[in-house]
Coordinates of C-alpha atoms in Angstrom, one line a residue:
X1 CA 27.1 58.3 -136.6
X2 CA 27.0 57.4 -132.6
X3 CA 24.3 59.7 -130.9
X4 CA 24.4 60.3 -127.0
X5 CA 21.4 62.1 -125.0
X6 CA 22.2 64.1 -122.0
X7 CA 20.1 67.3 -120.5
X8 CA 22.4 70.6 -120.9
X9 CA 25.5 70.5 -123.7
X10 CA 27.6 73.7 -123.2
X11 CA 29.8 74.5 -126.1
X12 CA 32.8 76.3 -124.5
X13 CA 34.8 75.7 -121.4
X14 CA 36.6 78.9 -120.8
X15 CA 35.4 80.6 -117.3
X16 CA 31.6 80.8 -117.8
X17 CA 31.0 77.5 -119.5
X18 CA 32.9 76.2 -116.7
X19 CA 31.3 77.6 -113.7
X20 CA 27.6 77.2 -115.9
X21 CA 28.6 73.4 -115.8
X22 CA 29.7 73.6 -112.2
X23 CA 26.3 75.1 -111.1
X24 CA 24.0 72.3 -112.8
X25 CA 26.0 69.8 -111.4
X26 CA 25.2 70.8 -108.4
X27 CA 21.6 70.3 -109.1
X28 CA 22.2 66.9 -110.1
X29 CA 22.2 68.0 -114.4
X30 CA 23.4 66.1 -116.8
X31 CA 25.8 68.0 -118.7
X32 CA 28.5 67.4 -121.6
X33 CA 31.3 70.2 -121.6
X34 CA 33.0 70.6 -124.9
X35 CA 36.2 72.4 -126.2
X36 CA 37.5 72.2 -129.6
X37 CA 40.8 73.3 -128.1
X38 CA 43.1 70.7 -126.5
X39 CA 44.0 70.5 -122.6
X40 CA 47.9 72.0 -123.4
X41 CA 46.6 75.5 -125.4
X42 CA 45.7 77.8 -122.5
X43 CA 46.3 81.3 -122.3
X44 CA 48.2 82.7 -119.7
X45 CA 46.1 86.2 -119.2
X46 CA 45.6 87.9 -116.0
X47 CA 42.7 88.9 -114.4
X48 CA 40.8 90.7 -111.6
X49 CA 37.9 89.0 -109.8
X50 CA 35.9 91.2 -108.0
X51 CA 33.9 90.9 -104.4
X52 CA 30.2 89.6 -107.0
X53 CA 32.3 87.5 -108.7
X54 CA 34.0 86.2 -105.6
X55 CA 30.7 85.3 -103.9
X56 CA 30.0 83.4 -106.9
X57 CA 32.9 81.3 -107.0
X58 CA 31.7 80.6 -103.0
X59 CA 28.8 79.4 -104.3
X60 CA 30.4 76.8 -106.5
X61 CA 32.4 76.1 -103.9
X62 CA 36.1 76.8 -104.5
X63 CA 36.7 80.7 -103.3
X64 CA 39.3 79.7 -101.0
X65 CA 41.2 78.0 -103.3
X66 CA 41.4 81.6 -105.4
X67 CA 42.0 83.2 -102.4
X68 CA 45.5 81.0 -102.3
X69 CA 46.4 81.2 -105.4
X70 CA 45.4 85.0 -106.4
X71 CA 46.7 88.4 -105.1
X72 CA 44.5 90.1 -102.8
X73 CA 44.0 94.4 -104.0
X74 CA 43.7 96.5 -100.8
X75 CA 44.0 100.1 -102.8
X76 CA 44.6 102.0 -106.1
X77 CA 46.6 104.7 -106.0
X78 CA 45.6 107.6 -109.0
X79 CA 47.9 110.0 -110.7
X80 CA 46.8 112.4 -113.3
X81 CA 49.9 113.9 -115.3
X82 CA 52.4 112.9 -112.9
X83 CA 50.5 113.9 -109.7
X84 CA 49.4 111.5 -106.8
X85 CA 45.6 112.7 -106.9
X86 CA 44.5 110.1 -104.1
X87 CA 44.4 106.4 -103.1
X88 CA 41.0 104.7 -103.2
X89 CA 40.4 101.7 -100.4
X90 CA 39.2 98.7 -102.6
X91 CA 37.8 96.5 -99.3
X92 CA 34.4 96.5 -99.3
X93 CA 32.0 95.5 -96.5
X94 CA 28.6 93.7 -96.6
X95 CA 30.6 90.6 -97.9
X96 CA 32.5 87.4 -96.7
X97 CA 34.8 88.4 -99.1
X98 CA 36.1 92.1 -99.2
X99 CA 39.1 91.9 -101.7
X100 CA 39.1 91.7 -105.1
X101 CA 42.0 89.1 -106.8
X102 CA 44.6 89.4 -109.2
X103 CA 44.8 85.5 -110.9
X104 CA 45.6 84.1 -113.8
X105 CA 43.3 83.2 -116.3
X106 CA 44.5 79.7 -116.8
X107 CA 44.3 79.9 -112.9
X108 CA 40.6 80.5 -113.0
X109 CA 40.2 78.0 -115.7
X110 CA 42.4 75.0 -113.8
X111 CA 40.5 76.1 -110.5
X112 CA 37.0 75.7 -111.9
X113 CA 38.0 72.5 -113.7
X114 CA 39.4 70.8 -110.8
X115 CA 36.1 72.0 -109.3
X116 CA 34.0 70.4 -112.2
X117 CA 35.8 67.2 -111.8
X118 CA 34.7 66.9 -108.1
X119 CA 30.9 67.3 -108.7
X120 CA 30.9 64.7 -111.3
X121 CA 31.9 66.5 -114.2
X122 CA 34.5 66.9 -116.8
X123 CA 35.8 68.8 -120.0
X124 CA 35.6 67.4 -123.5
X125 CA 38.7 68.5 -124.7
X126 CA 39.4 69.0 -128.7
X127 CA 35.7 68.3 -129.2
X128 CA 34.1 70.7 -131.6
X129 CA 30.7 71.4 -132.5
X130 CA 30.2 71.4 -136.2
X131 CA 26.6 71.8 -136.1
X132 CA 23.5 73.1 -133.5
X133 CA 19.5 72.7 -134.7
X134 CA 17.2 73.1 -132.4
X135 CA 13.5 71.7 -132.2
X136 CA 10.9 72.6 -130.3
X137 CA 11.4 69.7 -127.5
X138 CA 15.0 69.4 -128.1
X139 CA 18.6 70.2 -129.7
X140 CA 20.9 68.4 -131.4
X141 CA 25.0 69.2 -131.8
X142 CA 27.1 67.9 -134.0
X143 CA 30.5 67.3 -132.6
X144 CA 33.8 66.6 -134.2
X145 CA 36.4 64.4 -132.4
X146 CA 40.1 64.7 -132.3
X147 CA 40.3 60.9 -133.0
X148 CA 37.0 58.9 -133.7
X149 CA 34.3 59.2 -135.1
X150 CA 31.6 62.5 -135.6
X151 CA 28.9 61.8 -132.8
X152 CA 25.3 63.6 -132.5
X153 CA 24.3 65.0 -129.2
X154 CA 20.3 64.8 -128.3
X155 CA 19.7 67.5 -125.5
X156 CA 16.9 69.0 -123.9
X157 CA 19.3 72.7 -123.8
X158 CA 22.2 73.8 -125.5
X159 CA 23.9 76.6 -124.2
X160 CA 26.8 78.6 -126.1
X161 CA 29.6 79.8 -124.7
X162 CA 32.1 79.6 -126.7
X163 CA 33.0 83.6 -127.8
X164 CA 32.5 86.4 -129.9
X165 CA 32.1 83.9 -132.8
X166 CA 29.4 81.6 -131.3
X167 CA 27.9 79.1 -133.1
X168 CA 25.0 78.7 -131.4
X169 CA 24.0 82.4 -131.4
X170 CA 24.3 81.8 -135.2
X171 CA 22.1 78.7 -135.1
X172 CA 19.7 80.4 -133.5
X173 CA 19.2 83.0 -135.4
X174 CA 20.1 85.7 -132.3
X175 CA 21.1 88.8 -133.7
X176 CA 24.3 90.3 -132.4
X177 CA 24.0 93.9 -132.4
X178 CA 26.7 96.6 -131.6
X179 CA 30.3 97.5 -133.4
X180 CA 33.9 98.5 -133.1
X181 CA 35.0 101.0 -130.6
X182 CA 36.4 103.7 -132.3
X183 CA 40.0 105.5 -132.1
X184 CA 40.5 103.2 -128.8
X185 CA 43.2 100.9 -128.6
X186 CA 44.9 98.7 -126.0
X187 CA 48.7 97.4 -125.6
X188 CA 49.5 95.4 -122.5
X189 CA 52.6 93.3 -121.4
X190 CA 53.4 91.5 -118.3
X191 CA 56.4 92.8 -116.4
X192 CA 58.5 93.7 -113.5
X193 CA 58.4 97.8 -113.5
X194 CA 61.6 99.8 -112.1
X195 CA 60.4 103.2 -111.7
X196 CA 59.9 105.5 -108.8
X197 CA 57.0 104.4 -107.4
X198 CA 57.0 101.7 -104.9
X199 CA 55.5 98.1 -105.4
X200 CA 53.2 97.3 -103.5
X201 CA 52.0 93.8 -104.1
X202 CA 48.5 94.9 -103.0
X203 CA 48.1 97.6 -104.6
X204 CA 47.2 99.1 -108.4
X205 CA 48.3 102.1 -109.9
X206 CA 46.4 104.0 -112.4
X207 CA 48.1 107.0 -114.6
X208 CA 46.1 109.5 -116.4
X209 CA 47.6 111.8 -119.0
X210 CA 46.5 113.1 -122.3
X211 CA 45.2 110.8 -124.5
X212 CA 46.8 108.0 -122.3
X213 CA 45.0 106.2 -119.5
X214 CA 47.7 103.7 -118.2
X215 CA 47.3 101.0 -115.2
X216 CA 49.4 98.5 -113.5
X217 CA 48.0 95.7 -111.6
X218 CA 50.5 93.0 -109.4
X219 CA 50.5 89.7 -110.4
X220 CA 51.0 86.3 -108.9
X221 CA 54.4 85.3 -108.9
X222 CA 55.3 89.3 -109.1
X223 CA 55.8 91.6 -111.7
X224 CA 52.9 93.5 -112.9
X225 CA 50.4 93.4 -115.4
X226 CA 50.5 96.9 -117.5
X227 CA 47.9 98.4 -119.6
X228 CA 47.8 101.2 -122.2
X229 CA 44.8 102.8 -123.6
X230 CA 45.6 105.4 -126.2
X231 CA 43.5 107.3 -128.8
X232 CA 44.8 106.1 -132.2
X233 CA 43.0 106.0 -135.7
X234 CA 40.8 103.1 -136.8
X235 CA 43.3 102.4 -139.6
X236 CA 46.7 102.2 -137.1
X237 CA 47.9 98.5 -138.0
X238 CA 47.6 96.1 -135.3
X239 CA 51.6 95.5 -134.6
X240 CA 53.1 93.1 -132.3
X241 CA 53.4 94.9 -128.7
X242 CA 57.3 96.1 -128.2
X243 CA 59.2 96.0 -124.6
X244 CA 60.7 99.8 -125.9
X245 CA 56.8 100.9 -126.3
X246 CA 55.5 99.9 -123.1
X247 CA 58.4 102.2 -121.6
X248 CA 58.0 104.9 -123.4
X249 CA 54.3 104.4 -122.4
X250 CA 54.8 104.4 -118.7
X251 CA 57.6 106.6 -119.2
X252 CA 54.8 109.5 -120.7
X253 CA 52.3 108.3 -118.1
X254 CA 54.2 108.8 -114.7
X255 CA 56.9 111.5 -115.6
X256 CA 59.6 109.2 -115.0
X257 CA 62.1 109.0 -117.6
X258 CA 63.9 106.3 -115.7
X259 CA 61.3 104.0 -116.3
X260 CA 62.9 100.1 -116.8
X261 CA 61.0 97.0 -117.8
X262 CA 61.9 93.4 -117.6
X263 CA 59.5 90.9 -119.1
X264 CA 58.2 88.3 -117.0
X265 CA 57.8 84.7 -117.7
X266 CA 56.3 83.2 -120.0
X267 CA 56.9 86.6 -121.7
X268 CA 53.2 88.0 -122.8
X269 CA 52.2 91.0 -125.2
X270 CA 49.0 92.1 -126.3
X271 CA 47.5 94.9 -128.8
X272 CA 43.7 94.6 -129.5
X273 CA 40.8 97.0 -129.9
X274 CA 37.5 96.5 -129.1
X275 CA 33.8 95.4 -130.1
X276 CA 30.6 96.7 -128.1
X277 CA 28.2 93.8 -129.3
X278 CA 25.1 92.2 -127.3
X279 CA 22.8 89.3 -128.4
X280 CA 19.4 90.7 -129.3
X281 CA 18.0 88.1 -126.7
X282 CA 20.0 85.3 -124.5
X283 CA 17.5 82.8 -125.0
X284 CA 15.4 81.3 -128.3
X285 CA 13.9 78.3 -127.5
X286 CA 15.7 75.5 -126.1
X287 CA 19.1 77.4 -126.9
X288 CA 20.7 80.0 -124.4
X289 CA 23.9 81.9 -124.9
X290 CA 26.3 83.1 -121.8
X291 CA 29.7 84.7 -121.6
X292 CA 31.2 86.5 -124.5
X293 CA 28.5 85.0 -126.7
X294 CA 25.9 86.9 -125.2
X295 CA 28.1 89.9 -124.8
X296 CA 31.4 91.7 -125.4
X297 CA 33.3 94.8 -124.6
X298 CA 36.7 95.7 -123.5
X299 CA 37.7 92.8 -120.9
X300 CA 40.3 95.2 -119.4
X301 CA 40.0 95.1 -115.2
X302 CA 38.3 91.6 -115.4
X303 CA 34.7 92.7 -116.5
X304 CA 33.7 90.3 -119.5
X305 CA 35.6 87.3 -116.9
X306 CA 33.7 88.9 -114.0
X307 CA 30.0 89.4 -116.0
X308 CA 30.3 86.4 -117.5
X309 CA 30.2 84.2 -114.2
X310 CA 27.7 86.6 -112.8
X311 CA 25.8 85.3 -115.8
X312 CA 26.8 81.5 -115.6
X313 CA 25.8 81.9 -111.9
X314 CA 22.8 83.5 -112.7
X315 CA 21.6 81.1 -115.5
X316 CA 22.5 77.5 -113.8
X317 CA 19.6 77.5 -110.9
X318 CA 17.3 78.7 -113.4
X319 CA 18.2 75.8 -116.1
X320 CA 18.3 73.2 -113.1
X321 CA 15.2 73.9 -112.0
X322 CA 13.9 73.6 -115.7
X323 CA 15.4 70.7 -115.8
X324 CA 14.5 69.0 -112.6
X325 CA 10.6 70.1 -113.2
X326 CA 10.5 72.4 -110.7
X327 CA 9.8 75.3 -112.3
X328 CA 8.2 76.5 -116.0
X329 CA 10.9 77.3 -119.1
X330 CA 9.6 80.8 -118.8
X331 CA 11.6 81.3 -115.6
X332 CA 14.6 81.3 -118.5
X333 CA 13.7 84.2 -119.6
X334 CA 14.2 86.2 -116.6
X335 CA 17.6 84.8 -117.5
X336 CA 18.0 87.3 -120.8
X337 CA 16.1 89.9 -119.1
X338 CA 17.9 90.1 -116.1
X339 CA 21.5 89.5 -117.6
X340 CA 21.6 91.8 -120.9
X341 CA 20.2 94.6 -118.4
X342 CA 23.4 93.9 -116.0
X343 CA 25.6 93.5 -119.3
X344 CA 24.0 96.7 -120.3
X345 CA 24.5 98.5 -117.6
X346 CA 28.8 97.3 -117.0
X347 CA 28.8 98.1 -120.3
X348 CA 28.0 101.5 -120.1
X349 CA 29.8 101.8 -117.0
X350 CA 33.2 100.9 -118.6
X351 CA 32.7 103.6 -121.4
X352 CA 32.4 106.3 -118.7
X353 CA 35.4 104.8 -116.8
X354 CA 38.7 107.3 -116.7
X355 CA 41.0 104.0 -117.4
X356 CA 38.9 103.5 -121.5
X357 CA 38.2 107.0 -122.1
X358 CA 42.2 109.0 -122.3
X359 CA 41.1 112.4 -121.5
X360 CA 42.0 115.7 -123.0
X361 CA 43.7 118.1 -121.0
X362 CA 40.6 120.0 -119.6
X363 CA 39.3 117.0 -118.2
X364 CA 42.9 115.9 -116.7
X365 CA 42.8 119.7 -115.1
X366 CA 39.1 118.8 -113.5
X367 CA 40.6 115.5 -112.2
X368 CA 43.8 116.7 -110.4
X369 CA 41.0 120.0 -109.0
X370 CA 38.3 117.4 -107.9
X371 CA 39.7 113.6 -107.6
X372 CA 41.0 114.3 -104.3
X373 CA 38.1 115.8 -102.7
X374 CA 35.9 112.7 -104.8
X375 CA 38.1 110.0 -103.6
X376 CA 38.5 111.9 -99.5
X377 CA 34.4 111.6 -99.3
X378 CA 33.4 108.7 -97.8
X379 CA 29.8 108.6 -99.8
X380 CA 31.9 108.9 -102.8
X381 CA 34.9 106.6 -102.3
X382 CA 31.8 104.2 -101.3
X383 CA 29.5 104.4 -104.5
X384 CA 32.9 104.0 -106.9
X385 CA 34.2 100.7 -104.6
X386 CA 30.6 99.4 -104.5
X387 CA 30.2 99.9 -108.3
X388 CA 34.1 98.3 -109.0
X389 CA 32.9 95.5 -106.7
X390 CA 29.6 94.8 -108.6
X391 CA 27.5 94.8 -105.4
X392 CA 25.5 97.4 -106.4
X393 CA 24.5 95.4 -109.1
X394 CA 20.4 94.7 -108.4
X395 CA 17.4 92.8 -110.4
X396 CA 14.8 95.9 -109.6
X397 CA 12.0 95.6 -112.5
X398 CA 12.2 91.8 -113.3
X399 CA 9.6 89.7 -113.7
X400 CA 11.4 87.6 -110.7
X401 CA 11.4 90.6 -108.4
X402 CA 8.2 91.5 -106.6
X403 CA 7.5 93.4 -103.6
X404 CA 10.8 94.9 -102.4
X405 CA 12.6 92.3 -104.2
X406 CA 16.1 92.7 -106.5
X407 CA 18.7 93.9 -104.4
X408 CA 21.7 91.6 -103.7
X409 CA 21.1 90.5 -100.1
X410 CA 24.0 91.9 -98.7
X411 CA 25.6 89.9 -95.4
X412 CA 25.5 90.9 -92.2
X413 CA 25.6 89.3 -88.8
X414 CA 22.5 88.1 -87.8
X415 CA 20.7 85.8 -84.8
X416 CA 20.1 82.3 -85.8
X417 CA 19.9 79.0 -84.0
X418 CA 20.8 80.9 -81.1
X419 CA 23.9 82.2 -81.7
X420 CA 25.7 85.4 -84.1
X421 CA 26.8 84.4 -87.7
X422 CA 26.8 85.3 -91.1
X423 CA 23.8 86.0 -92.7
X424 CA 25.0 84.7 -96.4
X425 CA 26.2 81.2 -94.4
X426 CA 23.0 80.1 -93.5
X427 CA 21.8 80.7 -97.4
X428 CA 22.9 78.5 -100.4
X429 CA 22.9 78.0 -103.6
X430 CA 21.0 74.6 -103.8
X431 CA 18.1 76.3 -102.7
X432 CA 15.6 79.7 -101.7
X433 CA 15.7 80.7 -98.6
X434 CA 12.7 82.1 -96.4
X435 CA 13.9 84.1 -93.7
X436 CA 11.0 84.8 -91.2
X437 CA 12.4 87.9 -89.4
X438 CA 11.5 88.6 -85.8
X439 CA 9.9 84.9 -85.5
X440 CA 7.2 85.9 -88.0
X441 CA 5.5 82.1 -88.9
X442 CA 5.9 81.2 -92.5
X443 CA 3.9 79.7 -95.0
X444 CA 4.7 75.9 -94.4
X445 CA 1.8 74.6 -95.5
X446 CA 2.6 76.7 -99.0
X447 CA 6.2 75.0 -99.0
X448 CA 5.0 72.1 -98.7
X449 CA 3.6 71.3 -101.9
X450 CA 6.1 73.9 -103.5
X451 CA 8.8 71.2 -105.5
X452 CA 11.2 74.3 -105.7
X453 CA 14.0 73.5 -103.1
X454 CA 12.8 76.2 -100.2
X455 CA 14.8 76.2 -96.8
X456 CA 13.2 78.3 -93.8
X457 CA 15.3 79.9 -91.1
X458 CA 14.4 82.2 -88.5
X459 CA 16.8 85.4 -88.0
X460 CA 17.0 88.4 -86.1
X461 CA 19.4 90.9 -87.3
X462 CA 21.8 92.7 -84.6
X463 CA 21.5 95.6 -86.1
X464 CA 18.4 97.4 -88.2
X465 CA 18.6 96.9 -92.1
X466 CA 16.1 97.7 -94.8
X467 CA 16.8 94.4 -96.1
X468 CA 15.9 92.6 -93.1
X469 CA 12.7 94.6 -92.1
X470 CA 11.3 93.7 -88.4
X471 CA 8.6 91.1 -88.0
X472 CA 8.6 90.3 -91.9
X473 CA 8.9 87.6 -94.4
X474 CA 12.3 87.9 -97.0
X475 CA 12.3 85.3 -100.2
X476 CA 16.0 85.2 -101.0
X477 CA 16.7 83.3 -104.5
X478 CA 19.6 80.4 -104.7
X479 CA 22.0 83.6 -106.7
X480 CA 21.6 85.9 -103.6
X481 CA 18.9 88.1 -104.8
X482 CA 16.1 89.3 -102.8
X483 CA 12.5 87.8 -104.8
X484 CA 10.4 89.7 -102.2
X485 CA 9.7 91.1 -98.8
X486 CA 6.3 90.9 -97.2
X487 CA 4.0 90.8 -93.9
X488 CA 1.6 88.9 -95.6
X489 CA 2.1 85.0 -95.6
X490 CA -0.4 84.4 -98.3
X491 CA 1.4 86.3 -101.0
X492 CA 4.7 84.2 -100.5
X493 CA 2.6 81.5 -101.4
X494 CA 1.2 83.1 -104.3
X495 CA 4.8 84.3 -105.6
X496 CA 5.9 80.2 -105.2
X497 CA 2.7 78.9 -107.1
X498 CA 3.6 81.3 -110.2
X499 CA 7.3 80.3 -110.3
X500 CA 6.9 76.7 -109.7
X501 CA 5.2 73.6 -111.5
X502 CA 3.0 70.8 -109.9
X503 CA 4.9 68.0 -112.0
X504 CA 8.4 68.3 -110.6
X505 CA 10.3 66.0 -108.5
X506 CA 10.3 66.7 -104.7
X507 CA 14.1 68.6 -104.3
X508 CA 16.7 65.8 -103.3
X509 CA 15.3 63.7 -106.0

């Protein structure tokens, strides 16, 4: 039995596997990609990627290359039993990118590939892993081969991605805690929609009624893809999806009883309901576990697509600067802290949302009385697009995140090297950033002898933000986050020295 030694082995190339790979290459990791699927059996789903998710794909390097092929969302109109309550603005500011995308999955999954490729990497394809143990100073996977023999990878991680039914959770013991969603189910097709509303290739319509929450979201290429939530018994048999269903569906949803739909190409149909399940922990020794292995709920709007590289982004940095030496394996562990708490809390969030929780008629009455007024408030409309957009998303309470430290560093224009720009294109993902604000001196003699990749850039921003506090020092991690915010020089140093080792190579190594 062959036996091959690389750093990271990532069973799972769907969206997170793929931008987790992406982000160690970066770093310089070795890493070995495997899918037990072949190249040809994609899925053609569709999906939303949202502004978080968008600034991770930047990261990676390939956001434009969404941006062509995706549908930018401007709005979402809401109707509740018929009505037009309101229309919700989905741009967002405090980002280089304030649209979220309609794509393709197989889009996302050909993008990130193609990305993969460039950085020195590439997919195993019909590669299975039969087997995971993991040792203290190791792991080993077992790996089955369409043609040739069974080989045994020796790695210093392994890292599952690879679903709900993840072999690597189950190696390592990880308890995956959580069940069903009751009396919820799902059907969805993707099609053009003649009805009385207008299309609007940038916009999303959501439909309330009772004990229906319907939405339609454009598609690449045209057509839309529709959505029905509907209260139904546990024991209602899973049955394929029906083009005469769906109408009736969005014929109950928007009072239109000249509702027509015309499958698009390839013709797609879906019924599911739903598990609410999270990994006890995402780490046990040298093993990790991202995407839906670590988590799962309702994927509806793009969240598990959108959480999961969140989480891939999140986790690479960290495992690359494991790797490399730079840093202590407990820094992993602000890994499964910091992600089941974000899982946890977009969790919750989708069980609250209006579109997975069909509402009885009081509440549908309370909707068409308040929505309007909710979604006409500026400090209202902004909370509900910041929370769709996952910028609110922050790191508050981890072991990472000291004084002032968490928050997403939002961007903003900013002086630097004598001329306006973008904050967020002077940072990077390779490395921290130490903004001295004001031309407060840094620390250099602390970076110095810090092997963590630390770049140092003097800013002044053109307007007053509480991220960017006047004559003060602002630690901003590769993923965006802030790690901490001080006037005191010595206590950057201090935050380096307990997240960094003394054995690592220098960065660029």
């Amino acid at each position: 039995m062959a036996q091959d030694e690389c750093d990271v082995v990532i069973v799972g190339a769907g969206p997170t596997g793929l931008a987790l790979a992406v982000g160690l290459r970066l770093y310089g990791v070795r890493v070995r990609l495997l899918e037990k699927q072949d190249s040809g059996k994609r899925e053609a789903r569709a999906g939303i990627v949202w502004h978080r998710a968008m600034e991770v794909l930047a990261d990676l390097g390939c956001a434009e290359r969404f941006v062509e092929e995706g549908v930018a969302l401007d709005s979402t109109e809401l109707f509740v039993q018929g009505r037009t309550v309101g229309v919700l603005d989905l741009t967002a500011s405090g980002t280089r990118w304030p649209n979220p995308l309609s794509i393709e999955q197989d889009a996302v999954e050909r993008l990130l590939a193609e990305r993969l490729r460039e950085v020195g990497g590439a997919i195993e394809w019909s590669t299975e892993a039969t087997a995971v143990r993991v040792a203290e100073d190791a792991a080993e996977v077992e790996v089955r081969h369409a043609d040739g023999p069974p080989q045994t990878l020796r790695c210093a991680w392994v890292v599952g991605c690879e679903g709900s039914h993840s072999l690597v959770r189950k190696a390592a013991g990880l308890p995956f805690d959580g069940g069903p969603r009751r009396h919820l189910q799902v059907a969805q097709i993707n099609a053009k929609v003649d009805w009385r509303l207008p299309y609007h290739g940038d916009r999303t319509y959501l439909l309330l009624d009772k004990d229906l929450s319907l939405g339609c979201a454009p598609r690449p290429g045209g057509g839309y893809r529709c959505f029905a939530f509907t209260r139904e018994p546990d024991s209602t048999p899973l049955t394929p999806v029906t083009v005469e269903e769906m109408r009736q569906l969005l014929m109950r949803a928007s009072h239109d009883s000249g509702v027509w739909l015309t499958p698009t190409l390839p013709e797609w149909t879906n019924r599911a309901r739903f598990q609410d399940r999270f990994a006890r922990s995402l780490r046990s020794g040298r093993a990790l576990l991202a995407g839906d292995s670590a988590h799962l709920w309702a994927p509806i709007g793009g969240r598990g697509l959108n959480t999961g590289l969140r989480g891939a982004h999140n986790l690479a940095w960290k495992l690359a600067s494991v790797v490399r030496g730079w840093a202590p394996p407990e820094l992993l562990d602000t890994y499964s802290t910091e992600q089941r708490r974000t899982a946890l809390r977009v969790m919750r969030r989708t069980r609250r949302d209006v579109l997975e929780s069909p509402g009885t008629r009081r509440v549908l009455l309370m909707m068409r009385l308040v929505g309007r007024h909710v979604l006409g408030t500026r400090w209202a409309a902004d909370r509900i697009r910041g929370r769709l957009a996952d910028l609110d998303l922050d790191h508050r309470g981890s072991p990472l995140s000291a004084h002032g430290g968490g928050d997403r560093m939002p961007d903003q224009q900013v002086w630097a090297d004598g001329r306006r720009q973008s904050l967020h294109a002077l940072l990077a993902y390779q490395h921290w950033t130490l903004l001295s604000v004001g031309e407060r001196p840094p620390p250099a003699p602390a970076l110095a002898s810090c092997p963590l990749p630390v770049t140092v850039r003097a800013v002044s921003p053109t307007h007053a933000s509480r991220h960017l506090p006047d004559h003060c020092l602002v630690l901003v991690r590769p993923d965006l986050h802030i790690a901490l915010q001080t006037r005191r020089p010595e206590e950057v140093t201090a935050y380096l020295e307990r997240w960094c080792t003394r054995t690592g190579a220098a960065p660029g190594q």
